[in-house]
Amino acid sequence: QVQLVESGGGSVQAGGSLRLSCAASARTYSRNCMAWFRQAPGKERGGVAAISTDSGITYYADSVKGRFTISQDNAKITVYLQMNSLKLDDTAMYYCAARGPCPSMWSRRDVYNYWGQGTQVTVSS
């Protein structure tokens, strides 16, 4: 059974940090592309970062480069999203997603097969 379970969301002041976790089933994690998406009210769900669990290659949206870091812990079958220097615009529901090998269009919602339930991140001034 495919499972993705996010945790770590919460409320933080602008400039602060949060770390999100996505715990995956072994089948979902192995040789797959694991990604973080986010969706703010009234906006499209868009890709934030992705990692190839096989190679460790990472991908980032321009809006988060230099602030967010995606990483993996193979022993725990978990992917993390370290978010630093958070801005008001980072407020959104954050989702973990998985698919086969990372495609060039890694940030497109429709190329992912599996999704978690999401975790809310709220950044306040």
GROMACS .gro file of N, CA, C and O in nm:
model
  500
    1GLN      N    1   0.084  -0.118   0.000
    1GLN     CA    2   0.000   0.000   0.000
    1GLN      C    3   0.088   0.124   0.000
    1GLN      O    4   0.184   0.132   0.073
    2VAL      N    5   0.052   0.218  -0.085
    2VAL     CA    6   0.129   0.341  -0.095
    2VAL      C    7   0.084   0.437   0.014
    2VAL      O    8  -0.033   0.463   0.030
    3GLN      N    9   0.181   0.488   0.087
    3GLN     CA   10   0.148   0.583   0.193
    3GLN      C   11   0.250   0.694   0.198
    3GLN      O   12   0.372   0.670   0.190
    4LEU      N   13   0.200   0.814   0.211
    4LEU     CA   14   0.284   0.931   0.232
    4LEU      C   15   0.222   1.008   0.347
    4LEU      O   16   0.105   1.048   0.339
    5VAL      N   17   0.298   1.030   0.453
    5VAL     CA   18   0.245   1.097   0.570
    5VAL      C   19   0.333   1.216   0.603
    5VAL      O   20   0.451   1.200   0.637
    6GLU      N   21   0.275   1.335   0.592
    6GLU     CA   22   0.349   1.458   0.621
    6GLU      C   23   0.334   1.497   0.768
    6GLU      O   24   0.232   1.468   0.831
    7SER      N   25   0.434   1.566   0.817
    7SER     CA   26   0.428   1.623   0.952
    7SER      C   27   0.523   1.742   0.958
    7SER      O   28   0.606   1.761   0.868
    8GLY      N   29   0.510   1.819   1.065
    8GLY     CA   30   0.604   1.928   1.088
    8GLY      C   31   0.552   2.067   1.058
    8GLY      O   32   0.621   2.166   1.081
    9GLY      N   33   0.432   2.075   1.005
    9GLY     CA   34   0.377   2.207   0.976
    9GLY      C   35   0.344   2.282   1.105
    9GLY      O   36   0.349   2.226   1.215
   10GLY      N   37   0.313   2.408   1.091
   10GLY     CA   38   0.278   2.489   1.207
   10GLY      C   39   0.280   2.636   1.174
   10GLY      O   40   0.282   2.674   1.057
   11SER      N   41   0.280   2.716   1.279
   11SER     CA   42   0.281   2.861   1.263
   11SER      C   43   0.417   2.915   1.304
   11SER      O   44   0.474   2.871   1.404
   12VAL      N   45   0.466   3.009   1.228
   12VAL     CA   46   0.598   3.065   1.255
   12VAL      C   47   0.599   3.210   1.208
   12VAL      O   48   0.523   3.248   1.117
   13GLN      N   49   0.683   3.290   1.270
   13GLN     CA   50   0.695   3.429   1.227
   13GLN      C   51   0.785   3.438   1.106
   13GLN      O   52   0.873   3.353   1.084
   14ALA      N   53   0.764   3.542   1.029
   14ALA     CA   54   0.848   3.565   0.912
   14ALA      C   55   0.995   3.570   0.954
   14ALA      O   56   1.030   3.628   1.057
   15GLY      N   57   1.077   3.504   0.873
   15GLY     CA   58   1.219   3.494   0.905
   15GLY      C   59   1.255   3.368   0.980
   15GLY      O   60   1.373   3.334   0.993
   16GLY      N   61   1.154   3.298   1.030
   16GLY     CA   62   1.176   3.177   1.105
   16GLY      C   63   1.196   3.054   1.018
   16GLY      O   64   1.202   3.065   0.895
   17SER      N   65   1.202   2.938   1.083
   17SER     CA   66   1.229   2.813   1.013
   17SER      C   67   1.131   2.705   1.057
   17SER      O   68   1.079   2.707   1.169
   18LEU      N   69   1.108   2.611   0.968
   18LEU     CA   70   1.032   2.490   0.997
   18LEU      C   71   1.094   2.376   0.919
   18LEU      O   72   1.153   2.400   0.812
   19ARG      N   73   1.077   2.256   0.968
   19ARG     CA   74   1.119   2.137   0.892
   19ARG      C   75   1.000   2.045   0.878
   19ARG      O   76   0.941   1.999   0.976
   20LEU      N   77   0.967   2.016   0.753
   20LEU     CA   78   0.860   1.923   0.722
   20LEU      C   79   0.919   1.785   0.697
   20LEU      O   80   1.030   1.772   0.645
   21SER      N   81   0.842   1.684   0.734
   21SER     CA   82   0.883   1.545   0.711
   21SER      C   83   0.776   1.474   0.629
   21SER      O   84   0.657   1.499   0.646
   22CYS      N   85   0.821   1.384   0.544
   22CYS     CA   86   0.731   1.299   0.467
   22CYS      C   87   0.779   1.156   0.483
   22CYS      O   88   0.881   1.117   0.427
   23ALA      N   89   0.703   1.080   0.559
   23ALA     CA   90   0.735   0.939   0.579
   23ALA      C   91   0.666   0.857   0.472
   23ALA      O   92   0.544   0.870   0.451
   24ALA      N   93   0.744   0.774   0.403
   24ALA     CA   94   0.691   0.698   0.290
   24ALA      C   95   0.699   0.550   0.316
   24ALA      O   96   0.781   0.503   0.396
   25SER      N   97   0.615   0.476   0.248
   25SER     CA   98   0.629   0.331   0.249
   25SER      C   99   0.749   0.295   0.163
   25SER      O  100   0.786   0.370   0.073
   26ALA      N  101   0.809   0.181   0.189
   26ALA     CA  102   0.932   0.143   0.118
   26ALA      C  103   0.910   0.138  -0.032
   26ALA      O  104   0.994   0.180  -0.110
   27ARG      N  105   0.797   0.089  -0.072
   27ARG     CA  106   0.769   0.076  -0.214
   27ARG      C  107   0.761   0.213  -0.281
   27ARG      O  108   0.804   0.232  -0.394
   28THR      N  109   0.705   0.309  -0.210
   28THR     CA  110   0.692   0.444  -0.266
   28THR      C  111   0.827   0.512  -0.277
   28THR      O  112   0.852   0.589  -0.368
   29TYR      N  113   0.913   0.485  -0.183
   29TYR     CA  114   1.037   0.560  -0.169
   29TYR      C  115   1.145   0.513  -0.267
   29TYR      O  116   1.219   0.592  -0.322
   30SER      N  117   1.150   0.382  -0.290
   30SER     CA  118   1.262   0.325  -0.364
   30SER      C  119   1.265   0.369  -0.509
   30SER      O  120   1.167   0.355  -0.581
   31ARG      N  121   1.376   0.420  -0.551
   31ARG     CA  122   1.400   0.459  -0.691
   31ARG      C  123   1.294   0.553  -0.744
   31ARG      O  124   1.254   0.549  -0.860
   32ASN      N  125   1.248   0.639  -0.657
   32ASN     CA  126   1.140   0.728  -0.696
   32ASN      C  127   1.176   0.874  -0.679
   32ASN      O  128   1.273   0.909  -0.612
   33CYS      N  129   1.093   0.955  -0.736
   33CYS     CA  130   1.101   1.099  -0.720
   33CYS      C  131   1.007   1.138  -0.607
   33CYS      O  132   0.887   1.108  -0.613
   34MET      N  133   1.060   1.201  -0.504
   34MET     CA  134   0.979   1.248  -0.393
   34MET      C  135   0.981   1.401  -0.398
   34MET      O  136   1.088   1.461  -0.413
   35ALA      N  137   0.864   1.459  -0.388
   35ALA     CA  138   0.855   1.604  -0.405
   35ALA      C  139   0.767   1.669  -0.300
   35ALA      O  140   0.682   1.604  -0.239
   36TRP      N  141   0.789   1.797  -0.284
   36TRP     CA  142   0.702   1.881  -0.200
   36TRP      C  143   0.632   1.981  -0.290
   36TRP      O  144   0.695   2.048  -0.371
   37PHE      N  145   0.501   1.989  -0.270
   37PHE     CA  146   0.419   2.088  -0.338
   37PHE      C  147   0.354   2.176  -0.233
   37PHE      O  148   0.347   2.140  -0.115
   38ARG      N  149   0.303   2.288  -0.277
   38ARG     CA  150   0.226   2.372  -0.185
   38ARG      C  151   0.110   2.438  -0.259
   38ARG      O  152   0.117   2.460  -0.381
   39GLN      N  153   0.008   2.465  -0.180
   39GLN     CA  154  -0.110   2.528  -0.238
   39GLN      C  155  -0.166   2.627  -0.138
   39GLN      O  156  -0.207   2.589  -0.028
   40ALA      N  157  -0.169   2.752  -0.179
   40ALA     CA  158  -0.230   2.858  -0.098
   40ALA      C  159  -0.375   2.875  -0.142
   40ALA      O  160  -0.409   2.840  -0.256
   41PRO      N  161  -0.459   2.929  -0.057
   41PRO     CA  162  -0.600   2.948  -0.094
   41PRO      C  163  -0.614   3.028  -0.223
   41PRO      O  164  -0.552   3.133  -0.240
   42GLY      N  165  -0.693   2.974  -0.315
   42GLY     CA  166  -0.718   3.043  -0.441
   42GLY      C  167  -0.607   3.031  -0.543
   42GLY      O  168  -0.613   3.092  -0.649
   43LYS      N  169  -0.505   2.953  -0.512
   43LYS     CA  170  -0.392   2.939  -0.604
   43LYS      C  171  -0.374   2.794  -0.647
   43LYS      O  172  -0.424   2.701  -0.583
   44GLU      N  173  -0.300   2.775  -0.755
   44GLU     CA  174  -0.270   2.642  -0.805
   44GLU      C  175  -0.168   2.573  -0.714
   44GLU      O  176  -0.086   2.639  -0.649
   45ARG      N  177  -0.175   2.441  -0.712
   45ARG     CA  178  -0.074   2.363  -0.639
   45ARG      C  179   0.051   2.355  -0.726
   45ARG      O  180   0.046   2.310  -0.841
   46GLY      N  181   0.162   2.399  -0.671
   46GLY     CA  182   0.285   2.402  -0.748
   46GLY      C  183   0.401   2.335  -0.676
   46GLY      O  184   0.404   2.328  -0.553
   47GLY      N  185   0.497   2.287  -0.755
   47GLY     CA  186   0.612   2.219  -0.700
   47GLY      C  187   0.707   2.314  -0.630
   47GLY      O  188   0.735   2.423  -0.681
   48VAL      N  189   0.756   2.272  -0.514
   48VAL     CA  190   0.851   2.351  -0.436
   48VAL      C  191   0.991   2.292  -0.449
   48VAL      O  192   1.087   2.365  -0.473
   49ALA      N  193   1.001   2.161  -0.430
   49ALA     CA  194   1.131   2.095  -0.437
   49ALA      C  195   1.107   1.947  -0.461
   49ALA      O  196   1.000   1.893  -0.430
   50ALA      N  197   1.207   1.881  -0.517
   50ALA     CA  198   1.199   1.738  -0.541
   50ALA      C  199   1.337   1.676  -0.524
   50ALA      O  200   1.439   1.746  -0.537
   51ILE      N  201   1.338   1.547  -0.497
   51ILE     CA  202   1.464   1.475  -0.484
   51ILE      C  203   1.448   1.337  -0.545
   51ILE      O  204   1.345   1.272  -0.528
   52SER      N  205   1.550   1.296  -0.616
   52SER     CA  206   1.556   1.160  -0.666
   52SER      C  207   1.616   1.073  -0.557
   52SER      O  208   1.732   1.090  -0.522
   53THR      N  209   1.537   0.981  -0.503
   53THR     CA  210   1.586   0.903  -0.390
   53THR      C  211   1.697   0.806  -0.431
   53THR      O  212   1.770   0.755  -0.347
   54ASP      N  213   1.710   0.783  -0.559
   54ASP     CA  214   1.814   0.694  -0.610
   54ASP      C  215   1.948   0.766  -0.623
   54ASP      O  216   2.051   0.717  -0.577
   55SER      N  217   1.947   0.883  -0.682
   55SER     CA  218   2.071   0.956  -0.710
   55SER      C  219   2.100   1.067  -0.610
   55SER      O  220   2.214   1.113  -0.599
   56GLY      N  221   1.995   1.114  -0.541
   56GLY     CA  222   2.012   1.228  -0.452
   56GLY      C  223   2.007   1.362  -0.521
   56GLY      O  224   2.022   1.467  -0.457
   57ILE      N  225   1.983   1.363  -0.651
   57ILE     CA  226   1.974   1.489  -0.725
   57ILE      C  227   1.851   1.565  -0.677
   57ILE      O  228   1.744   1.507  -0.658
   58THR      N  229   1.867   1.695  -0.657
   58THR     CA  230   1.758   1.778  -0.606
   58THR      C  231   1.716   1.884  -0.707
   58THR      O  232   1.794   1.923  -0.795
   59TYR      N  233   1.594   1.929  -0.692
   59TYR     CA  234   1.535   2.029  -0.780
   59TYR      C  235   1.460   2.128  -0.692
   59TYR      O  236   1.398   2.089  -0.593
   60TYR      N  237   1.464   2.256  -0.733
   60TYR     CA  238   1.397   2.359  -0.654
   60TYR      C  239   1.324   2.459  -0.743
   60TYR      O  240   1.372   2.493  -0.852
   61ALA      N  241   1.213   2.507  -0.693
   61ALA     CA  242   1.148   2.621  -0.757
   61ALA      C  243   1.232   2.746  -0.731
   61ALA      O  244   1.295   2.758  -0.625
   62ASP      N  245   1.231   2.836  -0.825
   62ASP     CA  246   1.312   2.958  -0.811
   62ASP      C  247   1.276   3.035  -0.684
   62ASP      O  248   1.363   3.096  -0.621
   63SER      N  249   1.150   3.031  -0.646
   63SER     CA  250   1.103   3.110  -0.533
   63SER      C  251   1.159   3.063  -0.398
   63SER      O  252   1.154   3.138  -0.300
   64VAL      N  253   1.214   2.942  -0.395
   64VAL     CA  254   1.263   2.890  -0.266
   64VAL      C  255   1.413   2.859  -0.268
   64VAL      O  256   1.469   2.821  -0.165
   65LYS      N  257   1.477   2.875  -0.381
   65LYS     CA  258   1.621   2.846  -0.390
   65LYS      C  259   1.698   2.931  -0.291
   65LYS      O  260   1.676   3.051  -0.277
   66GLY      N  261   1.788   2.864  -0.220
   66GLY     CA  262   1.869   2.933  -0.120
   66GLY      C  263   1.803   2.943   0.016
   66GLY      O  264   1.868   2.979   0.114
   67ARG      N  265   1.674   2.911   0.024
   67ARG     CA  266   1.602   2.917   0.152
   67ARG      C  267   1.556   2.778   0.198
   67ARG      O  268   1.555   2.749   0.317
   68PHE      N  269   1.513   2.696   0.103
   68PHE     CA  270   1.461   2.563   0.135
   68PHE      C  271   1.563   2.458   0.093
   68PHE      O  272   1.631   2.474  -0.009
   69THR      N  273   1.566   2.349   0.168
   69THR     CA  274   1.652   2.237   0.135
   69THR      C  275   1.575   2.107   0.148
   69THR      O  276   1.516   2.080   0.255
   70ILE      N  277   1.575   2.028   0.042
   70ILE     CA  278   1.512   1.896   0.047
   70ILE      C  279   1.621   1.793   0.070
   70ILE      O  280   1.731   1.804   0.014
   71SER      N  281   1.593   1.696   0.155
   71SER     CA  282   1.692   1.593   0.186
   71SER      C  283   1.620   1.462   0.214
   71SER      O  284   1.497   1.458   0.227
   72GLN      N  285   1.700   1.356   0.225
   72GLN     CA  286   1.641   1.225   0.246
   72GLN      C  287   1.716   1.151   0.354
   72GLN      O  288   1.835   1.174   0.378
   73ASP      N  289   1.645   1.063   0.420
   73ASP     CA  290   1.704   0.971   0.516
   73ASP      C  291   1.661   0.832   0.474
   73ASP      O  292   1.548   0.791   0.497
   74ASN      N  293   1.752   0.760   0.407
   74ASN     CA  294   1.716   0.631   0.352
   74ASN      C  295   1.678   0.530   0.461
   74ASN      O  296   1.591   0.446   0.441
   75ALA      N  297   1.745   0.538   0.573
   75ALA     CA  298   1.716   0.443   0.680
   75ALA      C  299   1.574   0.462   0.734
   75ALA      O  300   1.506   0.365   0.769
   76LYS      N  301   1.528   0.586   0.738
   76LYS     CA  302   1.395   0.615   0.790
   76LYS      C  303   1.290   0.623   0.680
   76LYS      O  304   1.172   0.643   0.709
   77ILE      N  305   1.333   0.609   0.556
   77ILE     CA  306   1.243   0.620   0.440
   77ILE      C  307   1.163   0.749   0.452
   77ILE      O  308   1.039   0.751   0.442
   78THR      N  309   1.233   0.856   0.473
   78THR     CA  310   1.171   0.985   0.498
   78THR      C  311   1.242   1.093   0.417
   78THR      O  312   1.365   1.090   0.401
   79VAL      N  313   1.162   1.185   0.367
   79VAL     CA  314   1.214   1.301   0.297
   79VAL      C  315   1.179   1.424   0.379
   79VAL      O  316   1.068   1.433   0.434
   80TYR      N  317   1.272   1.516   0.386
   80TYR     CA  318   1.253   1.637   0.466
   80TYR      C  319   1.253   1.761   0.377
   80TYR      O  320   1.314   1.762   0.270
   81LEU      N  321   1.188   1.864   0.426
   81LEU     CA  322   1.197   1.995   0.364
   81LEU      C  323   1.231   2.095   0.473
   81LEU      O  324   1.146   2.128   0.556
   82GLN      N  325   1.357   2.138   0.476
   82GLN     CA  326   1.400   2.239   0.570
   82GLN      C  327   1.370   2.375   0.510
   82GLN      O  328   1.420   2.407   0.401
   83MET      N  329   1.290   2.454   0.580
   83MET     CA  330   1.248   2.583   0.529
   83MET      C  331   1.304   2.692   0.620
   83MET      O  332   1.266   2.699   0.738
   84ASN      N  333   1.392   2.774   0.566
   84ASN     CA  334   1.451   2.884   0.641
   84ASN      C  335   1.409   3.017   0.580
   84ASN      O  336   1.360   3.023   0.467
   85SER      N  337   1.428   3.123   0.657
   85SER     CA  338   1.395   3.259   0.610
   85SER      C  339   1.255   3.263   0.552
   85SER      O  340   1.232   3.315   0.442
   86LEU      N  341   1.162   3.208   0.625
   86LEU     CA  342   1.025   3.198   0.576
   86LEU      C  343   0.963   3.335   0.555
   86LEU      O  344   0.986   3.429   0.632
   87LYS      N  345   0.883   3.345   0.450
   87LYS     CA  346   0.815   3.468   0.413
   87LYS      C  347   0.665   3.449   0.423
   87LYS      O  348   0.615   3.336   0.424
   88LEU      N  349   0.593   3.561   0.426
   88LEU     CA  350   0.447   3.552   0.431
   88LEU      C  351   0.393   3.470   0.313
   88LEU      O  352   0.297   3.395   0.327
   89ASP      N  353   0.456   3.485   0.197
   89ASP     CA  354   0.412   3.415   0.077
   89ASP      C  355   0.432   3.265   0.083
   89ASP      O  356   0.382   3.193  -0.004
   90ASP      N  357   0.505   3.217   0.181
   90ASP     CA  358   0.524   3.073   0.195
   90ASP      C  359   0.407   3.006   0.264
   90ASP      O  360   0.401   2.883   0.273
   91THR      N  361   0.314   3.085   0.314
   91THR     CA  362   0.195   3.030   0.379
   91THR      C  363   0.115   2.948   0.280
   91THR      O  364   0.077   2.997   0.173
   92ALA      N  365   0.090   2.821   0.313
   92ALA     CA  366   0.020   2.730   0.224
   92ALA      C  367   0.004   2.595   0.291
   92ALA      O  368   0.064   2.568   0.395
   93MET      N  369  -0.076   2.511   0.229
   93MET     CA  370  -0.079   2.369   0.264
   93MET      C  371   0.033   2.304   0.184
   93MET      O  372   0.041   2.324   0.063
   94TYR      N  373   0.116   2.229   0.253
   94TYR     CA  374   0.228   2.162   0.188
   94TYR      C  375   0.198   2.013   0.176
   94TYR      O  376   0.158   1.949   0.273
   95TYR      N  377   0.221   1.961   0.055
   95TYR     CA  378   0.192   1.821   0.026
   95TYR      C  379   0.319   1.750  -0.019
   95TYR      O  380   0.401   1.804  -0.092
   96CYS      N  381   0.328   1.625   0.021
   96CYS     CA  382   0.433   1.536  -0.027
   96CYS      C  383   0.375   1.455  -0.142
   96CYS      O  384   0.258   1.415  -0.139
   97ALA      N  385   0.456   1.431  -0.244
   97ALA     CA  386   0.412   1.355  -0.360
   97ALA      C  387   0.523   1.262  -0.407
   97ALA      O  388   0.641   1.287  -0.381
   98ALA      N  389   0.483   1.158  -0.478
   98ALA     CA  390   0.581   1.061  -0.527
   98ALA      C  391   0.540   1.010  -0.664
   98ALA      O  392   0.423   1.006  -0.700
   99ARG      N  393   0.640   0.969  -0.738
   99ARG     CA  394   0.621   0.911  -0.872
   99ARG      C  395   0.746   0.832  -0.905
   99ARG      O  396   0.836   0.821  -0.822
  100GLY      N  397   0.755   0.782  -1.026
  100GLY     CA  398   0.875   0.715  -1.072
  100GLY      C  399   0.989   0.813  -1.083
  100GLY      O  400   0.990   0.916  -1.016
  101PRO      N  401   1.087   0.787  -1.171
  101PRO     CA  402   1.202   0.876  -1.181
  101PRO      C  403   1.162   1.022  -1.203
  101PRO      O  404   1.061   1.050  -1.268
  102CYS      N  405   1.241   1.114  -1.149
  102CYS     CA  406   1.208   1.255  -1.162
  102CYS      C  407   1.214   1.298  -1.309
  102CYS      O  408   1.316   1.282  -1.375
  103PRO      N  409   1.105   1.357  -1.357
  103PRO     CA  410   1.105   1.405  -1.495
  103PRO      C  411   1.157   1.548  -1.502
  103PRO      O  412   1.173   1.614  -1.398
  104SER      N  413   1.181   1.598  -1.622
  104SER     CA  414   1.224   1.736  -1.636
  104SER      C  415   1.115   1.831  -1.585
  104SER      O  416   1.141   1.937  -1.532
  105MET      N  417   0.989   1.790  -1.601
  105MET     CA  418   0.876   1.870  -1.554
  105MET      C  419   0.836   1.828  -1.413
  105MET      O  420   0.719   1.805  -1.385
  106TRP      N  421   0.934   1.821  -1.325
  106TRP     CA  422   0.913   1.768  -1.190
  106TRP      C  423   0.813   1.849  -1.110
  106TRP      O  424   0.756   1.799  -1.013
  107SER      N  425   0.793   1.975  -1.144
  107SER     CA  426   0.708   2.062  -1.062
  107SER      C  427   0.562   2.061  -1.104
  107SER      O  428   0.480   2.133  -1.046
  108ARG      N  429   0.530   1.980  -1.202
  108ARG     CA  430   0.391   1.971  -1.247
  108ARG      C  431   0.313   1.873  -1.161
  108ARG      O  432   0.354   1.759  -1.143
  109ARG      N  433   0.201   1.918  -1.114
  109ARG     CA  434   0.117   1.836  -1.027
  109ARG      C  435   0.072   1.708  -1.095
  109ARG      O  436   0.068   1.601  -1.032
  110ASP      N  437   0.041   1.714  -1.222
  110ASP     CA  438  -0.024   1.600  -1.289
  110ASP      C  439   0.070   1.485  -1.321
  110ASP      O  440   0.025   1.382  -1.370
  111VAL      N  441   0.200   1.500  -1.293
  111VAL     CA  442   0.291   1.389  -1.323
  111VAL      C  443   0.315   1.299  -1.203
  111VAL      O  444   0.389   1.202  -1.210
  112TYR      N  445   0.252   1.331  -1.090
  112TYR     CA  446   0.271   1.253  -0.968
  112TYR      C  447   0.153   1.159  -0.944
  112TYR      O  448   0.038   1.197  -0.962
  113ASN      N  449   0.187   1.038  -0.901
  113ASN     CA  450   0.086   0.936  -0.881
  113ASN      C  451   0.030   0.934  -0.739
  113ASN      O  452  -0.085   0.897  -0.718
  114TYR      N  453   0.114   0.968  -0.643
  114TYR     CA  454   0.077   0.949  -0.504
  114TYR      C  455   0.093   1.079  -0.427
  114TYR      O  456   0.188   1.155  -0.449
  115TRP      N  457  -0.001   1.099  -0.334
  115TRP     CA  458  -0.005   1.222  -0.256
  115TRP      C  459  -0.032   1.194  -0.109
  115TRP      O  460  -0.105   1.101  -0.076
  116GLY      N  461   0.025   1.279  -0.025
  116GLY     CA  462  -0.010   1.277   0.115
  116GLY      C  463  -0.128   1.368   0.141
  116GLY      O  464  -0.182   1.430   0.048
  117GLN      N  465  -0.168   1.377   0.267
  117GLN     CA  466  -0.285   1.455   0.305
  117GLN      C  467  -0.253   1.603   0.325
  117GLN      O  468  -0.345   1.686   0.328
  118GLY      N  469  -0.128   1.635   0.341
  118GLY     CA  470  -0.090   1.775   0.355
  118GLY      C  471  -0.067   1.818   0.499
  118GLY      O  472  -0.121   1.759   0.593
  119THR      N  473   0.014   1.921   0.514
  119THR     CA  474   0.039   1.981   0.644
  119THR      C  475   0.044   2.133   0.626
  119THR      O  476   0.105   2.183   0.531
  120GLN      N  477  -0.022   2.204   0.714
  120GLN     CA  478  -0.037   2.349   0.698
  120GLN      C  479   0.085   2.423   0.752
  120GLN      O  480   0.132   2.395   0.863
  121VAL      N  481   0.131   2.519   0.674
  121VAL     CA  482   0.238   2.610   0.717
  121VAL      C  483   0.182   2.752   0.711
  121VAL      O  484   0.133   2.795   0.606
  122THR      N  485   0.189   2.822   0.823
  122THR     CA  486   0.139   2.959   0.830
  122THR      C  487   0.251   3.050   0.878
  122THR      O  488   0.307   3.028   0.986
  123VAL      N  489   0.283   3.149   0.796
  123VAL     CA  490   0.388   3.244   0.830
  123VAL      C  491   0.322   3.379   0.858
  123VAL      O  492   0.245   3.429   0.776
  124SER      N  493   0.351   3.434   0.973
  124SER     CA  494   0.289   3.560   1.013
  124SER      C  495   0.396   3.668   1.033
  124SER      O  496   0.513   3.639   1.056
  125SER      N  497   0.351   3.793   1.026
  125SER     CA  498   0.444   3.906   1.042
  125SER      C  499   0.464   3.943   1.187
  125SER      O  500   0.391   3.898   1.274
   0.00000   0.00000   0.00000
